[in-house]
Amino acid sequence: MYCVSRVSLDALYKVRGVASLDDKTMKKLLQTIIVSVVLLQWVDAEAELQSLRGSFIQDKSTFSEVGDYIDDDQTVERHFVQQPPVIPHSIESYRVNLRRNKCLSCHSWAKYKQKKAIKISITHFRDRDGNELSDMAATRYFCLQCHVPQMAIPALVENEFRPVDALNAGKNN
């Protein structure tokens, strides 16, 4: 850190053509800055932030009530190209791990007709390089990475999303 004397500061002010600040002015400026900082901290401390759930940020977090799954087995409309289909039923007791995938008990190509379910897409039989496989690609095995169940709960924020126009072709809006 450099130490600059008052004499050299006065000389610098003269060179730059700036008037020197006397001690009285410096004290007032310092007091004003300190008071401003204290007031800003006080105002900030008084602000009470709330989460989207309505509780204060500093309060202990509480879990919101879990709503019911939309369990009507109706296909849910997609809103953008390449959107994975959402799951129109509960998956609470489903196991998906390295040894077992409960989703495939209904949605596999071998069983979808018998279970009256939607079969998994052909894209699930391609590896990341686009090569066709005889069995489901390992990268697509864990369904819940892309597919999620829908729940009947109120939205925390208003949804202003608008679907892609290509998906609305043929619909009267």
GROMACS .gro file of C-alpha atoms in nm, residues 10-85:
model
   76
   10ASP     CA    1  -0.221   1.928  -0.244
   11ALA     CA    2   0.040   1.938  -0.520
   12LEU     CA    3  -0.158   1.682  -0.719
   13TYR     CA    4  -0.475   1.889  -0.682
   14LYS     CA    5  -0.289   2.199  -0.807
   15VAL     CA    6  -0.152   2.013  -1.111
   16ARG     CA    7  -0.498   1.886  -1.200
   17GLY     CA    8  -0.659   2.220  -1.129
   18VAL     CA    9  -0.882   2.077  -0.857
   19ALA     CA   10  -0.945   2.259  -0.533
   20SER     CA   11  -0.812   2.084  -0.224
   21LEU     CA   12  -1.065   1.950   0.028
   22ASP     CA   13  -1.009   2.087   0.375
   23ASP     CA   14  -1.040   1.875   0.691
   24LYS     CA   15  -1.385   2.010   0.777
   25THR     CA   16  -1.526   1.913   0.435
   26MET     CA   17  -1.361   1.571   0.454
   27LYS     CA   18  -1.517   1.504   0.796
   28LYS     CA   19  -1.863   1.601   0.668
   29LEU     CA   20  -1.820   1.380   0.363
   30LEU     CA   21  -1.708   1.086   0.579
   31GLN     CA   22  -2.001   1.137   0.820
   32THR     CA   23  -2.246   1.146   0.529
   33ILE     CA   24  -2.107   0.823   0.386
   34ILE     CA   25  -2.123   0.646   0.724
   35VAL     CA   26  -2.481   0.761   0.790
   36SER     CA   27  -2.583   0.653   0.438
   37VAL     CA   28  -2.435   0.306   0.482
   38VAL     CA   29  -2.604   0.261   0.822
   39LEU     CA   30  -2.941   0.375   0.684
   40LEU     CA   31  -2.914   0.144   0.384
   41GLN     CA   32  -2.837  -0.153   0.609
   42TRP     CA   33  -3.132  -0.066   0.834
   43VAL     CA   34  -3.368  -0.041   0.536
   44ASP     CA   35  -3.236  -0.370   0.400
   45ALA     CA   36  -3.284  -0.540   0.738
   46GLU     CA   37  -3.645  -0.417   0.752
   47ALA     CA   38  -3.732  -0.569   0.414
   48GLU     CA   39  -3.911  -0.899   0.471
   49LEU     CA   40  -3.857  -1.134   0.181
   50GLN     CA   41  -4.113  -1.402   0.116
   51SER     CA   42  -4.084  -1.724  -0.077
   52LEU     CA   43  -4.325  -1.826  -0.350
   53ARG     CA   44  -4.513  -2.033  -0.092
   54GLY     CA   45  -4.576  -1.720   0.117
   55SER     CA   46  -4.344  -1.799   0.408
   56PHE     CA   47  -4.060  -1.571   0.510
   57ILE     CA   48  -3.717  -1.667   0.381
   58GLN     CA   49  -3.561  -1.682   0.728
   59ASP     CA   50  -3.838  -1.906   0.868
   60LYS     CA   51  -3.795  -2.281   0.881
   61SER     CA   52  -3.907  -2.428   0.551
   62THR     CA   53  -4.231  -2.622   0.549
   63PHE     CA   54  -4.337  -2.864   0.282
   64SER     CA   55  -4.645  -2.781   0.082
   65GLU     CA   56  -4.920  -3.038   0.067
   66VAL     CA   57  -4.874  -3.282  -0.214
   67GLY     CA   58  -5.165  -3.278  -0.453
   68ASP     CA   59  -5.317  -3.571  -0.633
   69TYR     CA   60  -5.168  -3.707  -0.950
   70ILE     CA   61  -5.368  -3.650  -1.263
   71ASP     CA   62  -5.453  -4.016  -1.303
   72ASP     CA   63  -5.688  -4.018  -1.600
   73ASP     CA   64  -5.463  -4.207  -1.844
   74GLN     CA   65  -5.539  -3.945  -2.110
   75THR     CA   66  -5.258  -3.836  -2.339
   76VAL     CA   67  -5.144  -3.487  -2.240
   77GLU     CA   68  -5.099  -3.236  -2.522
   78ARG     CA   69  -4.739  -3.143  -2.608
   79HIS     CA   70  -4.636  -2.780  -2.637
   80PHE     CA   71  -4.299  -2.782  -2.811
   81VAL     CA   72  -4.116  -2.991  -3.067
   82GLN     CA   73  -3.930  -3.288  -2.913
   83GLN     CA   74  -4.115  -3.247  -2.582
   84PRO     CA   75  -4.112  -3.581  -2.400
   85PRO     CA   76  -4.465  -3.700  -2.321
   0.00000   0.00000   0.00000
